[in-house]
Amino acid sequence: MVDYKTLPVYKVNATEPTRASIIKRTIVFVLSVIALFFGAASFLNEWGVGKEVQGKVSVPVSEIFGAFTSPEGPKDPDSLCPLVEKLDPSKYSYNKHTLHKILHDNKFKKESRKKLLGAVRVPTEVYDDMLNPNSTHKVRELFRLEPRWKPFSQFHKYLRKTFPLVHKHLKVEKINKFALVYTWKGTTDKKPIFLAAHQDVVPVQKETIDQWTYPPFKGGYDGEYLYGRGVSDCKNLLIGLLETIELLLKEREFKPERTIILGFGYDEESAGTGAGEIAKHLLKRYGPDSIAQIIDEGNGAYETVEGVNFVLPATGEKGYLDSLIELKTPGGHSSVPPDHTSIGILAQLISKIEDVQFESILTNSNPVLGQLQCIAEHSRYVSKDLKQDILKAHLNPESNKKVIGYLDKSGGKYLVTTSQAVDIIFGGAKSNALPEFASVLVDHRIAIEESVSVVSEKVLGQIKEVAEKFGLGIIYDGQELIAPTAKGYFNYTLVEPLEPAPITPINDATWNLFGGALRYLYEDLVNPGKNETFVVAPYISTGNTDTKSYWDLTRHIYRYEPGLPSKESHIHSVDERLLFDGHFTIIAFYYYYLQVVDKLGDEFFAS
């Protein structure tokens, strides 16, 4: 998983509000409150007050959503970033003391810390060259051939021991030997909700072990942070989800109407085949577009940007492609070389690729524009000119160009641009022998508005230019475009091509439900009495999670993890750590969210 804390959150220049603007905002606020009063009835009717839910219980929306609390007033039909209504889950939290216990009980926290550290102590490292479990080998034979899978079996045993009620009452399936699917069957045919995480962690280099504050696969707690490999990516989420289900089972009051599925892949940090196998399994069982929501790891906690608290679930992901370009030429003695060896020719190609960058594009389909619009509408400190440009960027080409320029300057370029990075190069065998083979790998993260074909056609065009110059052939993804010549040929292969993810809809009932539940978490549970408003806005992930395998199951995919703002988590590096109090926001959120979602009809999750 990408370390989301290292990604640029778009921030804008701050200017203090003028006295006139404050007066204007006050007038608008008063008028908005009046408008809210007269519009309340029609608003609630629009949400479907009193509708029967699957013949089980009538759920008035007024009981789900509390009074509108935003100082900005009611939803503006002309708003580009309307505030979601805050959820009131009190009707559905069966044990009124449980949320307090999760967030404040020291005994509960101590037991939870023990469970998470126990998970960290099982070294479920995954490597790119591991033998895929999807083979004819039985588990024992697979362990003999690939012993690096053994810790996953140990991890499964640990989970069974640590969460006995989950393993007693839920259906537990092992998919492709090591992926885990837990199913809590509901009593109705409502669409299931699917919560995802992954078991695997990135390897720890032996040379770095002495640099850790605590051993990476023993872990430790300094009173504020929990340390260990995988503690924040993302065994905290996996353990938090299981803790939530264990709590609900222990209370014995929650009998889900809506099926709850937990899915834990085993190689998210490499090929992602575990999630791919889970997807096949769920598609076979439930069919396409059969899941109400999928929530996976992703951006976490909240960011304070220009004086406003933003919760930023990722509603999209950039695409992915590795361009592997190989060049084969005749060999010979270095004392009689051609003017350009294969390495020299490849160097010219690399220069061509890097000299022509992809253009930045910002359209309505990019969640980044939604995030910018939210900042422009809800922050008092955005400069007037920039605010106007942001709010017109979807209509006015000149404003769009200015916003892109600002992104480029502020470090947000690759949120709206396809990237190309020359990451691996290889060639030559000996100083006195001409290189007969050279290769380069170029990594691309594809912008929302572009595609694998756009990227590959750009690179292929540049290969053709160089091939024509030096009289070389071209084989493209296994097909001969130009016959190899006596001088050699290029072999261009597309590795792991992945189109940009479909964009999750926002400003629909599903988005409002999820966002309203997060507002309750941060406004009422995490920051009670502070009277702070949290704005839920879309975001884009420049990396990819296991959700890349789940597109066919639902349009409603959120890549987000409840938590608390903290300093660097050092994901994938030395001293990976977790602000431990943030762990309990995961458990608290899913404790009430699952109970609310259970009572709602599928009209809330219509595609």
Coordinates of C-alpha atoms in Angstrom, one line a residue:
M1 CA 0.0 0.0 0.0
V2 CA 1.1 3.5 -0.6
D3 CA 1.9 5.7 2.4
Y4 CA -1.0 8.1 2.0
K5 CA 0.6 10.5 4.5
T6 CA 3.3 11.2 1.9
L7 CA 0.9 12.2 -0.8
P8 CA 0.3 15.9 -1.3
V9 CA -3.0 17.2 0.1
Y10 CA -3.9 20.2 -2.0
K11 CA -3.5 23.4 0.0
V12 CA -4.2 27.0 -1.0
N13 CA -2.8 30.4 -0.1
A14 CA -4.4 31.8 3.0
T15 CA -5.7 35.3 3.4
E16 CA -7.5 36.6 6.5
P17 CA -11.3 37.3 5.9
T18 CA -12.2 41.0 5.6
R19 CA -14.8 42.7 7.9
A20 CA -17.1 43.0 4.9
S21 CA -16.8 39.3 4.1
I22 CA -17.6 38.4 7.7
I23 CA -20.8 40.6 7.7
K24 CA -21.8 39.0 4.4
R25 CA -21.3 35.5 5.7
T26 CA -23.4 36.4 8.8
I27 CA -26.3 37.6 6.6
V28 CA -26.1 34.5 4.4
F29 CA -26.1 32.3 7.5
V30 CA -29.2 33.9 9.0
L31 CA -31.0 33.6 5.7
S32 CA -29.9 30.1 5.3
V33 CA -31.3 29.1 8.7
I34 CA -34.6 30.6 7.7
A35 CA -34.5 28.7 4.5
L36 CA -33.6 25.5 6.3
F37 CA -36.7 25.8 8.6
F38 CA -39.1 26.1 5.7
G39 CA -37.3 23.5 3.5
A40 CA -36.9 20.8 6.2
A41 CA -40.1 18.8 5.3
S42 CA -39.3 18.5 1.6
F43 CA -35.7 17.6 2.4
L44 CA -36.8 14.7 4.6
N45 CA -39.4 13.5 2.2
E46 CA -36.6 13.4 -0.5
W47 CA -34.7 11.0 1.8
G48 CA -37.8 8.7 2.1
V49 CA -39.0 9.3 5.7
G50 CA -40.9 6.4 7.1
K51 CA -40.2 3.9 4.2
E52 CA -40.5 0.3 5.0
V53 CA -37.0 -1.4 5.0
Q54 CA -37.2 -4.9 3.5
G55 CA -40.5 -5.5 5.4
K56 CA -38.6 -5.4 8.7
V57 CA -38.7 -2.0 10.3
S58 CA -39.8 1.5 9.4
V59 CA -36.7 3.8 9.7
P60 CA -37.6 7.5 9.6
V61 CA -34.6 9.4 8.3
S62 CA -35.1 11.9 11.1
E63 CA -34.0 9.2 13.4
I64 CA -30.9 8.4 11.4
F65 CA -29.7 11.9 10.8
G66 CA -29.6 14.5 13.5
A67 CA -30.5 18.2 13.2
F68 CA -28.4 20.1 10.7
T69 CA -25.4 21.4 12.6
S70 CA -23.3 23.2 10.0
P71 CA -22.6 26.9 10.6
E72 CA -22.8 27.3 6.9
G73 CA -26.5 26.5 6.8
P74 CA -28.4 24.0 4.8
K75 CA -27.4 22.3 1.5
D76 CA -27.2 24.8 -1.3
P77 CA -28.5 23.3 -4.6
D78 CA -25.8 25.4 -6.4
S79 CA -23.0 24.1 -4.1
L80 CA -20.2 22.1 -5.7
C81 CA -19.4 20.7 -2.3
P82 CA -22.5 20.3 -0.1
L83 CA -22.0 19.2 3.5
V84 CA -23.3 15.7 4.2
E85 CA -25.8 15.5 7.0
K86 CA -24.3 14.2 10.2
L87 CA -25.5 10.7 11.2
D88 CA -27.2 10.0 14.5
P89 CA -26.6 6.3 15.2
S90 CA -28.0 6.3 18.7
K91 CA -31.1 4.4 17.8
Y92 CA -29.0 1.5 16.6
S93 CA -26.2 1.2 19.1
Y94 CA -27.7 -1.6 21.2
N95 CA -25.3 -1.2 24.1
K96 CA -25.0 2.5 25.0
H97 CA -21.9 2.0 27.0
T98 CA -19.9 0.1 24.4
L99 CA -18.7 3.1 22.4
H100 CA -17.4 4.7 25.7
K101 CA -15.7 1.4 26.5
I102 CA -14.0 1.2 23.1
L103 CA -12.7 4.7 23.2
H104 CA -11.9 5.2 26.9
D105 CA -11.6 1.9 28.9
N106 CA -8.0 1.2 29.8
K107 CA -8.6 -2.5 30.3
F108 CA -10.1 -2.8 26.8
K109 CA -7.2 -0.8 25.3
K110 CA -4.6 -3.0 27.0
E111 CA -6.3 -6.2 25.7
S112 CA -6.6 -4.7 22.2
R113 CA -2.9 -3.7 22.2
K114 CA -2.0 -7.3 23.1
K115 CA -4.1 -8.6 20.1
L116 CA -2.5 -6.2 17.6
L117 CA 1.1 -6.8 18.8
G118 CA 0.4 -10.6 18.6
A119 CA -0.6 -10.1 14.9
V120 CA 2.6 -8.1 14.3
R121 CA 4.7 -10.9 15.7
V122 CA 3.7 -13.3 12.9
P123 CA 6.0 -12.2 10.0
T124 CA 3.7 -12.4 7.0
E125 CA 6.2 -10.9 4.6
V126 CA 5.4 -11.2 0.9
Y127 CA 8.0 -11.1 -1.9
D128 CA 7.6 -10.4 -5.6
D129 CA 9.1 -13.7 -6.6
M130 CA 7.1 -16.0 -4.3
L131 CA 5.5 -19.1 -5.9
N132 CA 1.8 -18.3 -6.4
P133 CA -0.4 -20.5 -4.1
N134 CA -2.7 -21.0 -7.1
S135 CA -1.0 -24.2 -8.1
T136 CA -1.7 -27.9 -8.1
H137 CA 0.5 -28.3 -5.0
K138 CA -1.2 -29.2 -1.7
V139 CA -0.3 -26.9 1.2
R140 CA 2.5 -29.2 2.6
E141 CA 4.1 -29.5 -0.8
L142 CA 3.7 -25.7 -1.3
F143 CA 5.5 -25.1 2.0
R144 CA 8.3 -27.3 0.9
L145 CA 8.7 -25.5 -2.4
E146 CA 8.0 -22.0 -1.0
P147 CA 8.5 -21.9 2.8
R148 CA 7.9 -18.2 2.9
W149 CA 4.1 -19.0 2.9
K150 CA 4.4 -20.8 6.3
P151 CA 3.8 -17.7 8.4
F152 CA 0.4 -17.2 6.8
S153 CA -0.8 -20.5 8.2
Q154 CA 0.6 -19.5 11.6
F155 CA -1.3 -16.2 11.3
H156 CA -4.6 -18.1 10.6
K157 CA -4.0 -20.1 13.8
Y158 CA -3.4 -16.9 15.7
L159 CA -6.7 -15.4 14.5
R160 CA -8.6 -18.5 15.4
K161 CA -7.2 -18.4 18.9
T162 CA -7.6 -14.6 19.4
F163 CA -11.2 -14.3 18.0
P164 CA -13.0 -17.5 19.1
L165 CA -16.5 -16.1 18.6
V166 CA -15.8 -14.9 15.1
H167 CA -14.5 -18.3 14.1
K168 CA -17.4 -20.1 15.8
H169 CA -20.3 -18.1 14.4
L170 CA -19.1 -16.8 11.0
K171 CA -18.5 -18.9 8.0
V172 CA -14.7 -18.9 7.4
E173 CA -13.3 -19.8 4.0
K174 CA -9.7 -20.0 2.7
I175 CA -9.6 -18.9 -0.9
N176 CA -6.5 -20.0 -2.9
K177 CA -5.1 -21.5 0.3
F178 CA -4.3 -18.2 2.2
A179 CA -6.9 -15.5 1.4
L180 CA -9.6 -15.3 4.1
V181 CA -13.3 -14.6 3.7
Y182 CA -15.5 -14.3 6.8
T183 CA -19.3 -14.3 6.2
W184 CA -21.8 -13.3 8.8
K185 CA -25.0 -14.3 7.0
G186 CA -27.9 -11.9 7.3
T187 CA -31.5 -12.8 7.7
T188 CA -32.7 -11.0 4.5
D189 CA -31.6 -10.7 0.9
K190 CA -30.3 -7.2 1.3
K191 CA -27.0 -6.5 -0.5
P192 CA -24.0 -7.5 1.7
I193 CA -21.5 -5.0 2.9
F194 CA -17.8 -5.9 2.3
L195 CA -15.0 -4.8 4.5
A196 CA -11.4 -5.4 3.3
A197 CA -7.8 -5.5 4.6
H198 CA -4.7 -7.5 3.9
Q199 CA -2.7 -10.0 5.9
D200 CA 0.7 -9.4 4.2
V201 CA 3.4 -6.9 5.0
V202 CA 6.4 -5.6 3.1
P203 CA 9.7 -7.4 4.0
V204 CA 12.1 -5.9 6.5
Q205 CA 15.7 -5.6 5.2
K206 CA 18.0 -7.4 7.6
E207 CA 20.5 -4.6 7.3
T208 CA 18.0 -2.2 8.9
I209 CA 16.9 -4.2 11.9
D210 CA 19.3 -2.5 14.3
Q211 CA 17.8 0.9 13.3
W212 CA 14.3 0.0 14.7
T213 CA 13.3 1.3 18.2
Y214 CA 11.7 -2.1 18.8
P215 CA 12.4 -5.3 16.8
P216 CA 10.1 -5.2 13.7
F217 CA 8.5 -8.6 14.4
K218 CA 8.3 -8.2 18.1
G219 CA 7.0 -4.7 18.3
G220 CA 6.6 -2.4 21.2
Y221 CA 4.7 0.5 22.8
D222 CA 6.1 3.8 24.0
G223 CA 3.0 5.0 25.7
E224 CA 1.8 6.8 22.5
Y225 CA 2.9 4.9 19.4
L226 CA 2.8 1.2 18.7
Y227 CA 5.8 -0.1 16.7
G228 CA 6.2 -3.1 14.3
R229 CA 6.1 -4.1 10.7
G230 CA 2.5 -4.0 9.5
V231 CA 1.1 -2.2 12.6
S232 CA -0.2 0.6 10.4
D233 CA -0.3 -1.2 7.0
C234 CA -2.6 -2.8 7.7
K235 CA -2.9 -5.3 10.5
N236 CA -4.4 -2.6 12.6
L237 CA -7.4 -2.5 10.2
L238 CA -7.6 -6.3 10.0
I239 CA -7.5 -6.7 13.8
G240 CA -9.8 -3.8 14.3
L241 CA -12.5 -5.3 12.1
L242 CA -12.3 -8.6 13.8
E243 CA -12.4 -6.9 17.2
T244 CA -15.6 -5.2 16.1
I245 CA -17.3 -8.4 15.0
E246 CA -16.1 -10.2 18.2
L247 CA -17.7 -7.4 20.3
L248 CA -21.0 -7.6 18.4
L249 CA -21.1 -11.3 18.9
K250 CA -20.3 -11.1 22.5
E251 CA -23.2 -8.7 23.2
R252 CA -25.6 -11.2 21.5
E253 CA -28.1 -8.4 20.7
F254 CA -27.1 -7.8 17.1
K255 CA -28.6 -10.2 14.6
P256 CA -27.7 -8.8 11.1
E257 CA -30.3 -8.5 8.4
R258 CA -27.6 -7.5 5.9
T259 CA -24.8 -10.0 5.3
I260 CA -21.4 -8.8 6.5
I261 CA -18.3 -10.0 4.6
L262 CA -14.7 -9.5 5.7
G263 CA -12.1 -10.2 3.0
F264 CA -8.4 -10.4 3.7
G265 CA -5.9 -10.9 0.8
Y266 CA -2.4 -12.3 1.2
D267 CA -0.3 -10.4 -1.3
E268 CA -1.6 -6.8 -1.6
E269 CA 2.0 -5.6 -1.3
S270 CA 3.0 -7.5 -4.5
A271 CA 0.8 -9.0 -7.2
G272 CA -2.6 -8.8 -5.5
T273 CA -3.6 -12.3 -6.6
G274 CA -5.3 -12.9 -3.2
A275 CA -7.9 -10.2 -3.7
G276 CA -8.3 -11.4 -7.3
E277 CA -9.2 -14.8 -6.1
I278 CA -11.6 -13.4 -3.5
A279 CA -13.3 -11.3 -6.2
K280 CA -13.8 -14.5 -8.3
H281 CA -15.2 -16.2 -5.3
L282 CA -17.7 -13.4 -4.4
L283 CA -18.7 -12.9 -8.0
K284 CA -19.6 -16.6 -8.4
R285 CA -21.6 -16.5 -5.2
Y286 CA -23.4 -13.2 -5.4
G287 CA -22.9 -11.9 -9.0
P288 CA -21.9 -8.5 -10.4
D289 CA -23.1 -5.3 -8.7
S290 CA -24.2 -7.4 -5.7
I291 CA -22.4 -5.6 -2.9
A292 CA -23.8 -2.5 -1.1
Q293 CA -20.4 -1.0 -0.2
I294 CA -16.8 -2.0 -0.2
I295 CA -14.5 -0.2 2.3
D296 CA -10.8 -1.0 2.2
E297 CA -7.6 0.6 3.5
G298 CA -6.6 4.0 2.2
N299 CA -6.3 7.6 3.3
G300 CA -6.9 7.8 7.0
A301 CA -8.0 10.1 9.8
Y302 CA -8.5 13.8 8.7
E303 CA -6.5 16.7 7.5
T304 CA -6.8 20.4 8.5
V305 CA -6.5 22.4 5.4
E306 CA -6.8 26.2 5.4
G307 CA -8.6 26.2 8.7
V308 CA -11.1 23.4 7.8
N309 CA -11.1 19.8 8.9
F310 CA -11.4 17.5 5.9
V311 CA -12.2 13.8 5.9
L312 CA -10.9 12.5 2.6
P313 CA -12.1 9.0 1.5
A314 CA -10.4 8.0 -1.8
T315 CA -13.1 7.6 -4.4
G316 CA -10.7 6.7 -7.2
E317 CA -7.3 5.3 -8.0
K318 CA -4.9 6.1 -10.8
G319 CA -4.1 3.3 -13.3
Y320 CA -0.9 1.5 -13.5
L321 CA 1.5 0.2 -16.2
D322 CA 5.1 -0.9 -16.3
S323 CA 6.7 -0.5 -19.7
L324 CA 9.4 -3.1 -20.1
I325 CA 11.6 -2.3 -23.1
E326 CA 14.3 -4.7 -24.2
L327 CA 16.8 -4.2 -26.9
K328 CA 18.7 -7.1 -28.6
T329 CA 21.7 -6.3 -30.9
P330 CA 24.6 -8.3 -32.3
G331 CA 27.6 -8.8 -30.0
G332 CA 31.3 -8.4 -30.7
H333 CA 34.6 -7.2 -29.3
S334 CA 34.6 -3.8 -27.7
S335 CA 37.7 -2.8 -29.7
V336 CA 35.6 -2.5 -32.8
P337 CA 32.3 -1.1 -31.6
P338 CA 29.5 0.4 -33.6
D339 CA 28.8 4.1 -33.1
H340 CA 26.0 3.3 -30.7
T341 CA 25.8 0.1 -28.6
S342 CA 22.5 -1.3 -27.4
I343 CA 23.1 0.6 -24.2
G344 CA 23.7 3.9 -26.1
I345 CA 20.6 3.4 -28.2
L346 CA 18.5 2.7 -25.2
A347 CA 19.9 5.8 -23.5
Q348 CA 18.6 7.9 -26.5
L349 CA 15.2 6.3 -26.1
I350 CA 15.1 7.0 -22.3
S351 CA 16.0 10.6 -23.0
K352 CA 13.1 10.8 -25.6
I353 CA 10.6 9.3 -23.1
E354 CA 11.7 11.7 -20.3
D355 CA 11.8 14.8 -22.5
V356 CA 8.1 14.5 -23.4
Q357 CA 6.0 14.6 -20.2
F358 CA 2.3 13.8 -20.1
E359 CA 0.1 16.8 -19.9
S360 CA -1.8 17.7 -16.7
I361 CA -5.6 17.2 -17.0
L362 CA -8.2 18.3 -14.5
T363 CA -11.8 17.4 -15.3
N364 CA -15.1 16.7 -13.4
S365 CA -14.2 13.0 -13.3
N366 CA -11.1 13.6 -11.1
P367 CA -11.9 13.5 -7.4
V368 CA -9.1 16.1 -6.9
L369 CA -11.4 18.7 -8.4
G370 CA -14.0 17.8 -5.9
Q371 CA -11.5 18.2 -3.1
L372 CA -10.5 21.6 -4.4
Q373 CA -14.1 22.7 -4.7
C374 CA -14.6 21.7 -1.0
I375 CA -11.6 23.7 0.1
A376 CA -12.7 26.7 -1.9
E377 CA -16.3 26.6 -0.6
H378 CA -15.6 25.9 3.0
S379 CA -12.4 27.7 3.9
R380 CA -12.5 31.4 4.9
Y381 CA -8.8 31.8 4.0
V382 CA -8.7 31.0 0.3
S383 CA -7.7 34.0 -1.7
K384 CA -10.5 35.4 -3.8
D385 CA -8.9 34.9 -7.2
L386 CA -7.9 31.3 -6.5
K387 CA -11.4 30.5 -5.1
Q388 CA -13.0 31.9 -8.3
D389 CA -10.7 29.9 -10.5
I390 CA -11.3 26.7 -8.6
L391 CA -15.1 27.1 -8.7
K392 CA -15.0 27.8 -12.4
A393 CA -12.3 25.2 -13.3
H394 CA -14.9 22.7 -14.6
L395 CA -16.4 25.3 -17.0
N396 CA -13.7 27.8 -17.9
P397 CA -10.5 26.6 -19.7
E398 CA -8.5 29.6 -18.5
S399 CA -9.5 29.0 -14.8
N400 CA -8.7 25.3 -15.3
K401 CA -5.3 26.2 -16.6
K402 CA -4.6 28.4 -13.6
V403 CA -5.6 25.8 -11.1
I404 CA -3.4 23.2 -12.8
G405 CA -0.5 25.7 -12.7
Y406 CA -1.1 26.1 -9.0
L407 CA -1.1 22.4 -8.5
D408 CA 2.2 22.0 -10.4
K409 CA 3.8 24.7 -8.2
S410 CA 2.4 23.3 -4.9
G411 CA 3.6 19.7 -5.3
G412 CA 0.2 18.3 -6.5
K413 CA 1.2 17.8 -10.1
Y414 CA 0.9 14.0 -10.2
L415 CA -2.6 14.0 -8.7
V416 CA -3.7 15.2 -12.2
T417 CA -0.9 14.0 -14.4
T418 CA 0.2 10.6 -15.7
S419 CA 3.7 9.9 -14.2
Q420 CA 6.6 8.2 -15.9
A421 CA 9.6 7.0 -13.8
V422 CA 12.6 5.2 -15.2
D423 CA 13.2 2.8 -12.3
I424 CA 15.2 -0.2 -13.5
I425 CA 18.0 -0.5 -16.2
F426 CA 20.1 -3.4 -17.1
G427 CA 22.7 -4.2 -19.8
G428 CA 26.1 -5.6 -20.6
A429 CA 28.1 -8.5 -19.2
K430 CA 31.8 -7.6 -19.6
S431 CA 34.0 -4.6 -20.2
N432 CA 35.5 -6.0 -23.5
A433 CA 32.3 -7.5 -24.9
L434 CA 29.6 -5.5 -26.7
P435 CA 26.3 -5.7 -24.9
E436 CA 23.9 -8.0 -26.8
F437 CA 21.0 -7.2 -24.5
A438 CA 19.9 -4.1 -22.6
S439 CA 16.6 -3.3 -20.9
V440 CA 14.7 -0.5 -19.1
L441 CA 11.6 -0.5 -17.0
V442 CA 9.5 2.6 -16.9
D443 CA 6.8 2.8 -14.2
H444 CA 3.6 4.8 -15.0
R445 CA 0.7 5.8 -12.8
I446 CA -2.1 6.7 -15.1
A447 CA -4.3 9.8 -14.6
I448 CA -8.0 9.3 -14.2
E449 CA -8.7 10.9 -17.6
E450 CA -6.2 8.7 -19.6
S451 CA -5.7 5.0 -20.2
V452 CA -3.2 2.2 -20.6
S453 CA -3.5 2.6 -24.4
V454 CA -2.7 6.4 -24.2
V455 CA 0.4 5.6 -22.3
S456 CA 1.6 2.6 -24.4
E457 CA 0.9 4.5 -27.7
K458 CA 3.1 7.4 -26.5
V459 CA 6.0 5.1 -25.5
L460 CA 5.5 2.9 -28.6
G461 CA 5.7 6.0 -30.8
Q462 CA 9.0 7.0 -29.3
I463 CA 10.3 3.4 -29.7
K464 CA 9.4 3.6 -33.4
E465 CA 11.3 6.9 -33.8
V466 CA 14.5 5.3 -32.4
A467 CA 14.0 2.0 -34.3
E468 CA 13.7 3.9 -37.6
K469 CA 16.8 5.9 -36.8
F470 CA 18.9 2.8 -36.2
G471 CA 17.3 0.3 -38.5
L472 CA 15.8 -1.9 -35.8
G473 CA 12.7 -4.2 -35.7
I474 CA 9.9 -4.0 -33.1
I475 CA 7.9 -6.6 -31.3
Y476 CA 5.1 -5.1 -29.3
D477 CA 3.4 -7.2 -26.6
G478 CA 4.2 -10.4 -28.5
Q479 CA 3.3 -9.2 -31.9
E480 CA 5.8 -8.3 -34.7
L481 CA 5.2 -4.7 -35.8
I482 CA 8.5 -4.4 -37.7
A483 CA 10.5 -7.5 -38.5
P484 CA 13.8 -7.8 -36.6
T485 CA 16.8 -6.9 -38.7
A486 CA 20.5 -7.8 -38.7
K487 CA 21.0 -4.8 -36.5
G488 CA 18.6 -6.1 -33.9
Y489 CA 15.1 -5.3 -32.5
F490 CA 13.1 -3.8 -29.6
N491 CA 10.8 -6.0 -27.6
Y492 CA 8.2 -3.8 -25.8
T493 CA 6.0 -5.6 -23.2
L494 CA 3.2 -4.1 -21.1
V495 CA 3.6 -5.4 -17.5
E496 CA 0.6 -5.5 -15.1
P497 CA -1.5 -3.0 -17.1
L498 CA -4.4 -1.6 -15.0
E499 CA -6.9 1.1 -16.1
P500 CA -7.8 3.9 -13.8
A501 CA -10.4 2.8 -11.3
P502 CA -14.1 3.6 -11.9
I503 CA -15.0 6.7 -9.8
T504 CA -17.2 6.2 -6.8
P505 CA -20.3 8.4 -7.0
I506 CA -20.5 11.2 -4.5
N507 CA -23.5 13.3 -3.3
D508 CA -25.7 10.3 -3.5
A509 CA -27.4 8.5 -0.6
T510 CA -24.5 6.1 -0.1
W511 CA -21.9 8.9 0.0
N512 CA -24.0 10.9 2.4
L513 CA -24.5 7.9 4.7
F514 CA -20.8 7.1 4.8
G515 CA -19.8 10.7 5.2
G516 CA -22.5 11.4 7.8
A517 CA -21.2 8.5 9.9
L518 CA -17.7 9.8 9.7
R519 CA -18.9 13.3 10.8
Y520 CA -20.4 11.7 13.9
L521 CA -17.2 9.9 14.7
Y522 CA -15.0 13.0 14.5
E523 CA -17.4 15.6 15.7
D524 CA -19.2 13.8 18.5
L525 CA -16.9 11.0 19.6
V526 CA -13.4 12.1 19.0
N527 CA -13.8 15.9 19.5
P528 CA -16.9 16.2 21.7
G529 CA -17.8 19.8 22.8
K530 CA -15.4 21.5 20.3
N531 CA -18.3 22.5 18.0
E532 CA -16.1 21.7 14.9
T533 CA -17.5 20.8 11.5
F534 CA -15.8 18.1 9.5
V535 CA -16.1 18.4 5.7
V536 CA -16.2 15.0 3.9
A537 CA -14.6 15.4 0.4
P538 CA -13.5 13.0 -2.3
Y539 CA -9.8 12.1 -2.8
I540 CA -7.7 10.2 -5.2
S541 CA -5.2 7.5 -4.5
T542 CA -2.0 7.5 -6.7
G543 CA -1.3 3.9 -5.6
N544 CA -3.5 0.9 -5.7
T545 CA -5.2 -1.2 -3.0
D546 CA -6.8 -4.6 -3.3
T547 CA -9.9 -2.8 -4.5
K548 CA -8.5 -3.0 -8.0
S549 CA -9.9 -6.5 -8.1
Y550 CA -13.4 -5.6 -6.8
W551 CA -14.7 -3.1 -9.4
D552 CA -17.4 -5.6 -10.7
L553 CA -18.9 -6.1 -7.3
T554 CA -20.1 -2.5 -6.7
R555 CA -19.8 1.1 -7.7
H556 CA -19.5 2.2 -4.1
I557 CA -15.9 1.7 -3.1
Y558 CA -14.3 3.8 -0.4
R559 CA -10.6 3.6 0.4
Y560 CA -10.5 5.0 3.8
E561 CA -9.4 4.1 7.3
P562 CA -10.7 5.8 10.5
G563 CA -7.9 7.2 12.7
L564 CA -6.3 10.2 14.3
P565 CA -3.9 12.6 12.7
S566 CA -0.3 11.8 13.6
K567 CA 3.3 12.3 12.7
E568 CA 4.9 10.0 10.1
S569 CA 3.8 6.4 10.3
H570 CA 6.9 5.2 8.4
I571 CA 4.9 2.8 6.4
H572 CA 7.2 0.4 4.4
S573 CA 10.3 1.7 6.2
V574 CA 12.2 1.6 9.5
D575 CA 10.1 2.1 12.7
E576 CA 6.7 1.6 11.1
R577 CA 4.3 2.8 13.8
L578 CA 0.7 3.6 14.8
L579 CA -0.7 6.4 17.0
F580 CA -2.4 3.8 19.2
D581 CA -5.4 5.8 20.2
G582 CA -6.3 6.0 16.6
H583 CA -6.8 2.3 16.5
F584 CA -10.0 2.6 18.5
T585 CA -11.7 4.9 16.0
I586 CA -11.7 1.9 13.7
I587 CA -13.5 -0.3 16.2
A588 CA -15.9 2.5 17.3
F589 CA -16.8 3.5 13.8
Y590 CA -17.6 0.0 12.5
Y591 CA -19.4 -0.9 15.8
Y592 CA -22.1 1.7 15.1
Y593 CA -21.9 1.9 11.3
L594 CA -22.6 -1.8 10.7
Q595 CA -25.7 -1.5 12.9
V596 CA -27.0 1.5 11.1
V597 CA -26.3 0.1 7.6
D598 CA -28.1 -3.1 8.7
K599 CA -31.4 -1.3 9.1
L600 CA -31.4 0.6 5.9
G601 CA -32.9 -0.6 2.6
D602 CA -31.0 -1.1 -0.6
E603 CA -32.4 2.1 -2.0
F604 CA -29.5 3.7 -0.1
F605 CA -27.0 1.7 -2.2
A606 CA -28.6 1.9 -5.6
S607 CA -26.1 2.1 -8.5

